[in-house]
XYZ file of C-alpha atoms in Angstrom:
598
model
C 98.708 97.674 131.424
C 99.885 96.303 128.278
C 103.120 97.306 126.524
C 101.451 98.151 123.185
C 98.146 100.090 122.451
C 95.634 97.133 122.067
C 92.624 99.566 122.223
C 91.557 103.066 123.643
C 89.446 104.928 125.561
C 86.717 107.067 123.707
C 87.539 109.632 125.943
C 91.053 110.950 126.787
C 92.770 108.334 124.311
C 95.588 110.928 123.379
C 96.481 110.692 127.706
C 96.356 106.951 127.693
C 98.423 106.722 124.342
C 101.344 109.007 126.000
C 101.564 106.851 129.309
C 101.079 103.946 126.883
C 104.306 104.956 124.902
C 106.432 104.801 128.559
C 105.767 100.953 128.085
C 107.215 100.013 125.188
C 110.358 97.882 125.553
C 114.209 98.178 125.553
C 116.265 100.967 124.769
C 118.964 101.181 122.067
C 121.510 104.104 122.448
C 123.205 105.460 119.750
C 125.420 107.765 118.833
C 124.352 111.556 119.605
C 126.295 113.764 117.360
C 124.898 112.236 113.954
C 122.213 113.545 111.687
C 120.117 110.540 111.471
C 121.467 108.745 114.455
C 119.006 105.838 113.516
C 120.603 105.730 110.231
C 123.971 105.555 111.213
C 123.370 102.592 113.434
C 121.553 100.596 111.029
C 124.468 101.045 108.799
C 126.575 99.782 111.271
C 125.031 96.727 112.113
C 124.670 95.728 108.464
C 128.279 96.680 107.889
C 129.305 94.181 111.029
C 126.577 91.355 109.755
C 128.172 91.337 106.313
C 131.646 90.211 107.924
C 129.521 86.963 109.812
C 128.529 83.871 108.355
C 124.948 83.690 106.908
C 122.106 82.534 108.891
C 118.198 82.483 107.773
C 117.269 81.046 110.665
C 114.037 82.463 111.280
C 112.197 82.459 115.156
C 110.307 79.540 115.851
C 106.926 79.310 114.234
C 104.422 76.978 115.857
C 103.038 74.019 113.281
C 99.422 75.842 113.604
C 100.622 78.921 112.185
C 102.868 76.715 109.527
C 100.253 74.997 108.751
C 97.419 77.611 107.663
C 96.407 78.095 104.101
C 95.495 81.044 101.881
C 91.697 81.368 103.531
C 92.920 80.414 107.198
C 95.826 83.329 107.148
C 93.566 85.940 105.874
C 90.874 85.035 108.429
C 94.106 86.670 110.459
C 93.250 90.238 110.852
C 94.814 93.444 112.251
C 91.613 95.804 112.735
C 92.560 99.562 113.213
C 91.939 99.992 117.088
C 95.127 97.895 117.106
C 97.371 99.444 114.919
C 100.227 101.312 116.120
C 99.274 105.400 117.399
C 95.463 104.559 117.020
C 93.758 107.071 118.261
C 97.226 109.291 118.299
C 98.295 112.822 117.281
C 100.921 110.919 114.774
C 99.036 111.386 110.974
C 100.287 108.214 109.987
C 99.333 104.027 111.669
C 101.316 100.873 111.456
C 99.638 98.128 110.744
C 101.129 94.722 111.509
C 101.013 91.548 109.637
C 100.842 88.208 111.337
C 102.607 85.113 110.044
C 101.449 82.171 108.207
C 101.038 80.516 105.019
C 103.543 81.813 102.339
C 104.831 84.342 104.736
C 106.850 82.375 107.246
C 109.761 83.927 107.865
C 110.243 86.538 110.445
C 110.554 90.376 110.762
C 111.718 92.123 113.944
C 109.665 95.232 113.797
C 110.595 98.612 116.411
C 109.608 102.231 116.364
C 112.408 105.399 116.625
C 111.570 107.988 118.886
C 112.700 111.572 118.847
C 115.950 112.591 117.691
C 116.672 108.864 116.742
C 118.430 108.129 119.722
C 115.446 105.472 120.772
C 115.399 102.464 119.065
C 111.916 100.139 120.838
C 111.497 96.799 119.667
C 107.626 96.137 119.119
C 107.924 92.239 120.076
C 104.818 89.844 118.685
C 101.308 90.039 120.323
C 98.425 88.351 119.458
C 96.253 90.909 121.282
C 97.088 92.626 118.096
C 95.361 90.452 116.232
C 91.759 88.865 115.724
C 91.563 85.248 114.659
C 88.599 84.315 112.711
C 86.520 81.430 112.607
C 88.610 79.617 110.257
C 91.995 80.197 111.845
C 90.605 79.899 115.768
C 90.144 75.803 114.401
C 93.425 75.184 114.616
C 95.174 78.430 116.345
C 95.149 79.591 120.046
C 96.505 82.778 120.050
C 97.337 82.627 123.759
C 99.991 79.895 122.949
C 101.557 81.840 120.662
C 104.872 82.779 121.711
C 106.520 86.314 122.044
C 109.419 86.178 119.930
C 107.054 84.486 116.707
C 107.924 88.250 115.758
C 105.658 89.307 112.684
C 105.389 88.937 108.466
C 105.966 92.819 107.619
C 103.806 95.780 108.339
C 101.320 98.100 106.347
C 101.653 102.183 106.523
C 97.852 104.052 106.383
C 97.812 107.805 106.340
C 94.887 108.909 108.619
C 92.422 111.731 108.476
C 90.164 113.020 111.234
C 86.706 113.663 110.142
C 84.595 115.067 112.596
C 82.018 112.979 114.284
C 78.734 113.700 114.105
C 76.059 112.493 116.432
C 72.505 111.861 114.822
C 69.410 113.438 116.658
C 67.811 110.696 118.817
C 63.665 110.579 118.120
C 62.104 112.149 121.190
C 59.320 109.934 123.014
C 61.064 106.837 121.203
C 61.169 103.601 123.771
C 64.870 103.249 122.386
C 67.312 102.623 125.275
C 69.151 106.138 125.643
C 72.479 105.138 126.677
C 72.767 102.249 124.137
C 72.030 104.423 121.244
C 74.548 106.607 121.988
C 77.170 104.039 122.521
C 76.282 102.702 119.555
C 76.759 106.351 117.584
C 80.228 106.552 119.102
C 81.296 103.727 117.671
C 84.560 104.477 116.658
C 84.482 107.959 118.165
C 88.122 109.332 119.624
C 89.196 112.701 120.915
C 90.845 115.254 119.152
C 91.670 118.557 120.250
C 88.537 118.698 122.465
C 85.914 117.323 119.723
C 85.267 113.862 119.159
C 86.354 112.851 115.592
C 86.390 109.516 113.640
C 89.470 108.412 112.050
C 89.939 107.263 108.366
C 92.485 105.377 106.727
C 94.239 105.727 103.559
C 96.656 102.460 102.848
C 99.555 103.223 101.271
C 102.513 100.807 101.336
C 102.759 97.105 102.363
C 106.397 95.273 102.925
C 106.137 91.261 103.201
C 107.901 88.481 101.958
C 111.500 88.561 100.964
C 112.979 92.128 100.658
C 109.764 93.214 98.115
C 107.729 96.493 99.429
C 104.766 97.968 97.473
C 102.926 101.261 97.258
C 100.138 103.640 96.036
C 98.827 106.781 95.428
C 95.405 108.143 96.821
C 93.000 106.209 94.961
C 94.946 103.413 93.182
C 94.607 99.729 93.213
C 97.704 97.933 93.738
C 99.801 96.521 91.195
C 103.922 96.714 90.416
C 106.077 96.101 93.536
C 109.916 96.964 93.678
C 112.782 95.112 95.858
C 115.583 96.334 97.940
C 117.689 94.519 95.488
C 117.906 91.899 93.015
C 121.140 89.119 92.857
C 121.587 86.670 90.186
C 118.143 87.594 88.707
C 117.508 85.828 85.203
C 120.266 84.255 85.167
C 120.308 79.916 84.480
C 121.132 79.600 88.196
C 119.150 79.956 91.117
C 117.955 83.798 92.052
C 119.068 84.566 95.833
C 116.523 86.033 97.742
C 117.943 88.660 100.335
C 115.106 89.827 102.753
C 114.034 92.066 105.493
C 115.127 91.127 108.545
C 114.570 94.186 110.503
C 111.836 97.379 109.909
C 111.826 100.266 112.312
C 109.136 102.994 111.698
C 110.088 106.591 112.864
C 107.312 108.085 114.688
C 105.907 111.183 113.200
C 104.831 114.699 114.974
C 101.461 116.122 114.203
C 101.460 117.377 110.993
C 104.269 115.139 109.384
C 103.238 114.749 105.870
C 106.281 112.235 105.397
C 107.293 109.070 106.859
C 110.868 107.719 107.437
C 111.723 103.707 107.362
C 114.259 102.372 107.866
C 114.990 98.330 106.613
C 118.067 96.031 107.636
C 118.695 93.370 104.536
C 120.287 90.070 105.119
C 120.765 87.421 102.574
C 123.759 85.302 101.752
C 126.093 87.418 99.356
C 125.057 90.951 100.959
C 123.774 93.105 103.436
C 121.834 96.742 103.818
C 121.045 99.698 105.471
C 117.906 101.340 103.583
C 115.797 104.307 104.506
C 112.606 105.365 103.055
C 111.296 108.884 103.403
C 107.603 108.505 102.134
C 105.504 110.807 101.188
C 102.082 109.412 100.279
C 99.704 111.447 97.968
C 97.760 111.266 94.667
C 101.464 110.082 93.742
C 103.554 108.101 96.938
C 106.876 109.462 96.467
C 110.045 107.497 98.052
C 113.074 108.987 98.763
C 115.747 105.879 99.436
C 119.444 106.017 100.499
C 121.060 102.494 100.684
C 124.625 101.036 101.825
C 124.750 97.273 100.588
C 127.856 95.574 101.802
C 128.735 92.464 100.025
C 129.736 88.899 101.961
C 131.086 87.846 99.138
C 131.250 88.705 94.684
C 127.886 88.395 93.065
C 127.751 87.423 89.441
C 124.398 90.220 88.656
C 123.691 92.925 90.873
C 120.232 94.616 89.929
C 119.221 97.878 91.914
C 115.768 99.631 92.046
C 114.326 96.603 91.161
C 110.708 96.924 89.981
C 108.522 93.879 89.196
C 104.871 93.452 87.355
C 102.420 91.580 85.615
C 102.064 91.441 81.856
C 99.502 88.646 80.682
C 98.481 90.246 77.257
C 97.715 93.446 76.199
C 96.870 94.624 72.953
C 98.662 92.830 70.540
C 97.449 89.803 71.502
C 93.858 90.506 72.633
C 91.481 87.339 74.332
C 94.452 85.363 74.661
C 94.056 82.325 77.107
C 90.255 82.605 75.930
C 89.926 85.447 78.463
C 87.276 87.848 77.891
C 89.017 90.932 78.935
C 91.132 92.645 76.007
C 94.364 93.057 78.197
C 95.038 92.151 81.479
C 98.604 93.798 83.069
C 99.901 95.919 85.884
C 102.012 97.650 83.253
C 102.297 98.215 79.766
C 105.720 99.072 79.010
C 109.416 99.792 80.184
C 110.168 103.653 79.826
C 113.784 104.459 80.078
C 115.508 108.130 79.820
C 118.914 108.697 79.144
C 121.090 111.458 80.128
C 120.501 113.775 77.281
C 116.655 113.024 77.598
C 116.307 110.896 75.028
C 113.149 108.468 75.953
C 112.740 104.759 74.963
C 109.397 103.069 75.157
C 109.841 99.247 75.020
C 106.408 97.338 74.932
C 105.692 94.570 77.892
C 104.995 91.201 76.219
C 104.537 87.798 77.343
C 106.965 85.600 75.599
C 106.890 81.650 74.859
C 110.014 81.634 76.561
C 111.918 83.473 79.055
C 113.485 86.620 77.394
C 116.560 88.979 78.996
C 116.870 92.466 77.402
C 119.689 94.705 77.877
C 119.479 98.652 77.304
C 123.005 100.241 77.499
C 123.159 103.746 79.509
C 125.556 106.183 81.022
C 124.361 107.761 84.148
C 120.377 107.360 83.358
C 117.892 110.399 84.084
C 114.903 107.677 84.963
C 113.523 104.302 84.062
C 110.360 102.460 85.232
C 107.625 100.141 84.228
C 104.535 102.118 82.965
C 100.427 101.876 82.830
C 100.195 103.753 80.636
C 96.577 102.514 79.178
C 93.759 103.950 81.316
C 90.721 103.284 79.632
C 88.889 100.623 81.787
C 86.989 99.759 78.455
C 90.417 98.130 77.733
C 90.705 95.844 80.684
C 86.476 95.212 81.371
C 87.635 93.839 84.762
C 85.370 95.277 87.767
C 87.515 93.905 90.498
C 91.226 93.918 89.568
C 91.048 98.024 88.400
C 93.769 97.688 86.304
C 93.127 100.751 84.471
C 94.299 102.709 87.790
C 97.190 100.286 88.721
C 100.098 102.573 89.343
C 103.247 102.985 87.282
C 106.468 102.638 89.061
C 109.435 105.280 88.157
C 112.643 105.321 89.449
C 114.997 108.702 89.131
C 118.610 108.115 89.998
C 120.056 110.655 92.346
C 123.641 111.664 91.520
C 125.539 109.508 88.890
C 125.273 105.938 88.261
C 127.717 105.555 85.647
C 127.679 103.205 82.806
C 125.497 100.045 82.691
C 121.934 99.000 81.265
C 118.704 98.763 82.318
C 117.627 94.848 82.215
C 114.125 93.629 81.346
C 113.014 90.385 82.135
C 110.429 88.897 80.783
C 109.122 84.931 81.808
C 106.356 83.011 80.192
C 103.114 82.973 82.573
C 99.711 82.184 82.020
C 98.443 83.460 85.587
C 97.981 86.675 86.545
C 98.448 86.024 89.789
C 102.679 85.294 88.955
C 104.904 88.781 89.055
C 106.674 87.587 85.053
C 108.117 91.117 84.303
C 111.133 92.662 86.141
C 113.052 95.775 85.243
C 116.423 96.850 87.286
C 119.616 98.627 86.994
C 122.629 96.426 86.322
C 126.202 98.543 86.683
C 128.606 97.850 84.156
C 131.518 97.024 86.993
C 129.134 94.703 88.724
C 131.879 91.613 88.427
C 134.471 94.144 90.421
C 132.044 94.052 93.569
C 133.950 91.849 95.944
C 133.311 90.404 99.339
C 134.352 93.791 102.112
C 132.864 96.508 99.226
C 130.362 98.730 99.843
C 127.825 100.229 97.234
C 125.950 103.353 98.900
C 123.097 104.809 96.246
C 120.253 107.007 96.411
C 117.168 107.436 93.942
C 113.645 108.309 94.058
C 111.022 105.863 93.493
C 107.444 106.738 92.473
C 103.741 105.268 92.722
C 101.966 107.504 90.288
C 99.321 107.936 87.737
C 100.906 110.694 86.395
C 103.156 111.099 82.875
C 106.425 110.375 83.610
C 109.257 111.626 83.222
C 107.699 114.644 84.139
C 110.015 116.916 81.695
C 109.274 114.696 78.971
C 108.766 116.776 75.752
C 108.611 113.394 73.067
C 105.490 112.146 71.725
C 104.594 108.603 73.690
C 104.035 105.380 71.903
C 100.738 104.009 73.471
C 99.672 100.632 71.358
C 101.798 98.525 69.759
C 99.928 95.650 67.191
C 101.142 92.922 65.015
C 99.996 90.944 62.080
C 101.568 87.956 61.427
C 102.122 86.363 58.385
C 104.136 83.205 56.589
C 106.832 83.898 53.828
C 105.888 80.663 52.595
C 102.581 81.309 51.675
C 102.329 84.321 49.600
C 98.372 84.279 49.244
C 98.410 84.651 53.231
C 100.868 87.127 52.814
C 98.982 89.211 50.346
C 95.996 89.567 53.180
C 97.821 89.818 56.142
C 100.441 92.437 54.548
C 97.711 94.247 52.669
C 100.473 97.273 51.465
C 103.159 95.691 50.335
C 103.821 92.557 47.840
C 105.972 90.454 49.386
C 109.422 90.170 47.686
C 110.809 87.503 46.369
C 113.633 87.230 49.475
C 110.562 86.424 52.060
C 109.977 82.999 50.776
C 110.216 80.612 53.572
C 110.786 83.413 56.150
C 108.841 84.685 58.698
C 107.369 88.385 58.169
C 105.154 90.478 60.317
C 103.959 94.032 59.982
C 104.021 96.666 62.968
C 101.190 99.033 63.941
C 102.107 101.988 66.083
C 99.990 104.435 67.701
C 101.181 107.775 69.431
C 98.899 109.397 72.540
C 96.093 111.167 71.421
C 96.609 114.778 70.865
C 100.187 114.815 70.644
C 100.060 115.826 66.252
C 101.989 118.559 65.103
C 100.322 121.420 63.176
C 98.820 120.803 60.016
C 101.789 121.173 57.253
C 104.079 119.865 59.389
C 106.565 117.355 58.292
C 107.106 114.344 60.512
C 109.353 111.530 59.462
C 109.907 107.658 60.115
C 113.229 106.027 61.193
C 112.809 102.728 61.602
C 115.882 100.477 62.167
C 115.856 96.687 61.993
C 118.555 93.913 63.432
C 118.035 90.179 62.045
C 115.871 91.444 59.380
C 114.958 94.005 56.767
C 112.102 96.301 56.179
C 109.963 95.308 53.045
C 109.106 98.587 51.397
C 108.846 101.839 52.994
C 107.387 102.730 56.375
C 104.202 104.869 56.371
C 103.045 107.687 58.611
C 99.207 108.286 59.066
C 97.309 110.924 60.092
C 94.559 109.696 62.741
C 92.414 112.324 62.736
C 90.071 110.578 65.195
C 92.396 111.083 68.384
C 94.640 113.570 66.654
C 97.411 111.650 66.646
C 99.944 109.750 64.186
C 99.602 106.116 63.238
C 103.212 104.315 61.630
C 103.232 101.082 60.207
C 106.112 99.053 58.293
C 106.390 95.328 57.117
C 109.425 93.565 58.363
C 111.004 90.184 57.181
C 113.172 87.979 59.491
C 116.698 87.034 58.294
C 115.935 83.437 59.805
C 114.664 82.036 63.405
C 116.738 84.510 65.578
C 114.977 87.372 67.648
C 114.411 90.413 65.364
C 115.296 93.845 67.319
C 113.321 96.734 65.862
C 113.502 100.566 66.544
C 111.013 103.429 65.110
C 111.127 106.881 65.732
C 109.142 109.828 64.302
C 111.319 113.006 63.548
C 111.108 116.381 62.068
C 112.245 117.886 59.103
C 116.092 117.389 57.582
C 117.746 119.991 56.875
C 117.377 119.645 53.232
C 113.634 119.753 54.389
C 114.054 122.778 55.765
C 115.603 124.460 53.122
C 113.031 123.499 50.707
C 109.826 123.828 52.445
C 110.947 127.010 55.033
C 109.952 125.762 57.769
C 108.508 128.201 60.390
C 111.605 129.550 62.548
C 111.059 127.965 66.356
C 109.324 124.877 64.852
C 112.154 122.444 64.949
C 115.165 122.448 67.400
C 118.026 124.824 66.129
C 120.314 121.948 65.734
C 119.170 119.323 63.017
C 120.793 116.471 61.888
C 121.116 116.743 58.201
C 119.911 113.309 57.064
C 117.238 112.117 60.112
C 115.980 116.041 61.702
C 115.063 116.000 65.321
C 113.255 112.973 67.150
C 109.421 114.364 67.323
C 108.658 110.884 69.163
C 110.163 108.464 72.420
C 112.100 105.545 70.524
C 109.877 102.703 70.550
C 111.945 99.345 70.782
C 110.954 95.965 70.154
C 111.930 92.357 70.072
C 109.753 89.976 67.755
C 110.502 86.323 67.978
C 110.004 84.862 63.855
C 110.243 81.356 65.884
C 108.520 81.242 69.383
């Protein structure tokens, strides 16, 4: 017998699966009076490993493997009769992904059993594995040794749908027996009936210390990190990654999973656990203990990363035909008092950092929030039902920003957006600290935050124009005559659309403040009605001081006091408490940075 479940019997597979499990390998105590006694020893070991010297050395990996390309790897295939629990009581399968082309480091995969106290190792097979055409050329799987150990792993929920056997045609020369072997095909047990099992993918981890999710019915897009060191800074990013995953196994009926991840890289070290909970929106609950070999110059945590190519303020660019092409369309952020700040994704010239001061943040995340697929015209890629990604702290965080980065790209294929958490006593981290966090991270079509009240910002467009050249100016800035103080500077004007639906009551009185840094507004903002998606359109001409990156902020609010006074408002209709000069924010804050000079 083998000591993992390469296949199954069509009949009695849950009996062969239990004497199966007896086979697995070595036994890790650990302590028995703990809550999560797997927990407590992966936070052990990554609390010894940050006191040792750093070592990436990775198990052997034969020159075959090394040596594949994009189509050889993928012609590398773990089929479901060989994923972990096939043909189990366990609701959720383990999937396991083989080495090779950009994925050659190592990941030393095991399963926890029961109370936690059982730690298996699930050491490389190749049984586990089909190799194609392409990759049998140069690959014989029986050479492969046992400790090659494997790339990462994929999670599938699984359903049982019950089999159904088609009615054979009587008098019909077809060969009985192989007909019905045929029909089972993929047939197990369950509970007495035969059933066929189905398989809902709905988080990958490979490469580095990056992990990626979905709900039910999304096509992948944003992926988060463990955590991020040194990221956009002029020297080299470090790259912890996953050196150990260890899946829990589930009971019948689970509707979460529990992971658990051991992080090595050179400056620190972690103990992470995932409780996942996949749905219509995969939910993540992660605790993590990151001890720190030595003082890191930027610590980012809850990393997210994305792909913004163009969207709509810059539609066909790269003479592509599809009108935006992104895995998110914005960084959301919500601060403590739930005030919400929408900051549109955008491909710069050149690398950009952005830095969004907070004290203990509610949420942040980067945001589809454009699901029309007549936007994106792209059959394959789905874009329109990529997911967003939002993190929500658990307990404090204290004081520190939210970074953005953004990097020049012209392939979609290149992750050039990344949003993280950066704490403001990041420089005090030292070599023997400890940073233990918690925070929910989400997969999810859904709005988000969820208790978000403001009006969202959904399309953000720009016409440019020259101060220079006031005859382009005139038709490019169609409202407003261009003042004498523009000549020879750049000026642009700003189209903003809220979500459709989200206007006020007719006689309601909604207001613009629009701020400006490195610049000025030229004339007034203006609010429009759109009466086509029920919604408010503002639009304001700004003029750059000079070549230096304009900041910009617009927000729609209610009515002043003064307002109030005058036009008796409806009691209820604004908050109670109204600042006398700006009223109450109707809208998120939209922030922007336009570049006069790319």
């Amino acid at each position: 017998m083998k000591e993992w479940f390469s296949g199954y019997d069509r009949v009695g597979v849950a009996s062969a699966l239990v004497a199966g499990a007896c086979l697995l390998q070595a036994v890790t105590p650990v302590h028995a009076d703990a809550p999560d006694l797997a927990f407590e020893v992966l936070v052990d070991r990554a609390r010894t490993l940050s006191t040792e010297p750093y070592s990436n050395e990775a198990a052997p990996l034969p020159e075959a493997i090394a040596a594949l390309d994009y189509d050889g790897h993928r012609d590398i295939r773990c089929l479901p009769e060989n994923f972990l629990w096939y043909g189990g009581p366990e609701p959720f399968r383990v999937q396991f992904r083989h080495r090779g082309w950009l994925f050659k480091e190592d990941v030393r995969l095991s399963t926890v059993e029961g109370d936690g106290s059982q730690v298996q190792p699930l050491p490389f097979s190749a049984e586990r594995f089909t190799y194609g055409k392409i990759a049998s050329e140069t690959v014989d799987p029986e050479s492969l040794p046992g400790d090659m150990g494997y790339a990462g792993l994929a999670l599938h929920k699984v359903e049982f749908e019950k089999f159904e056997l088609d009615a054979l045609e009587v008098g019909s020369d077809i060969d009985t027996d192989e007909a019905v072997a045929t029909m089972l095909e993929g047939a197990i047990e369950k509970d007495g009936q035969l059933v066929k099992e189905t398989f809902n993918e709905f988080m990958s981890i490979q490469g580095g210390c990056y992990f990626r999710a979905i709900g039910f019915g999304q096509h992948w897009g944003s992926s988060a990190r463990g955590i991020a060191i040194n990221t956009g800074l002029p020297e080299p990013e470090e790259f912890p990654r996953w050196a150990e995953l260890w899946v829990k196994q589930p009971a019948p009926g689970d509707t979460s999973l529990t992971l658990y991840g051991l992080l090595n890289g050179p400056s620190v070290t972690g103990a992470y656990r995932f409780v996942i909970t996949p749905d219509t929106t995969t939910s993540m609950d992660i605790t993590s203990h990151v001890f720190f070999r030595q003082s890191v110059r930027k610590l980012g945590i809850a990393p997210i990363t994305g792909m913004f190519l163009f969207g709509e303020e810059s539609p066909a660019r790269f003479g592509d035909y599809r009108p935006e092409v992104h895995d998110a369309d914005g960084l959301l952020m919500q601060h403590a008092n739930g005030e919400l700040n929408w900051r549109p994704l955008r491909n710069p010239h050149h690398t950009r950092v952005s830095r969004f001061a907070m004290t203990n943040p509610k949420g942040f995340g980067l945001i589809q929030r454009d699901r029309d697929f007549n936007h994106y015209e792209d059959l394959e890629t789905e874009m329109q039902i990529r997911p967003s990604i939002w993190v929500e702290p658990k307990g404090e965080w204290g004081q520190g920003w939210v970074e953005l980065l953004e990097i020049a790209s012209d392939d979609e294929g290149i992750d050039n957006i990344g949003a993280y958490w950066v704490p403001a006593n990041e420089t005090e981290l030292a070599a023997g600290d400890e940073l233990t966090l918690s925070y929910k991270l989400e997969f999810t079509q859904e709005v988000r935050p969820a208790d978000g009240q403001a009006m969202p910002w959904v399309d953000t467009r720009a016409m440019l124009g020259d101060g220079g050249d006031e005859e382009a100016n005139a038709k490019s800035l169609v409202r407003t005559a261009v003042s004498e103080d523009a000549a020879g500077k750049a000026v642009a004007r700003f189209i903003l659309d809220t979500a459709p639906q989200t206007a006020l009551p007719s006689g309601t009185i909604v207001r613009s403040d629009v701020g400006v840094s490195n610049g000025k507004l030229a004339g007034e903002p203006v609010i429009q009605y759109n009466k086509f998606d029920h919604a408010y359109r503002l639009f304001f001409d700004v003029i750059a001081d000079g070549t230096a990156p304009v900041e910009l902020r617009a927000t729609l609010r209610g009515a002043t006091a003064l307002d109030r006074k005058k036009e008796q408002a409806p009691e209820g209709t604004y908050d109670d408490v109204v600042d006398p000069d700006t009223g109450p924010p109707l809208s998120e804050t939209w922030l922007y940075r336009w570049d006069p000079q790319p």
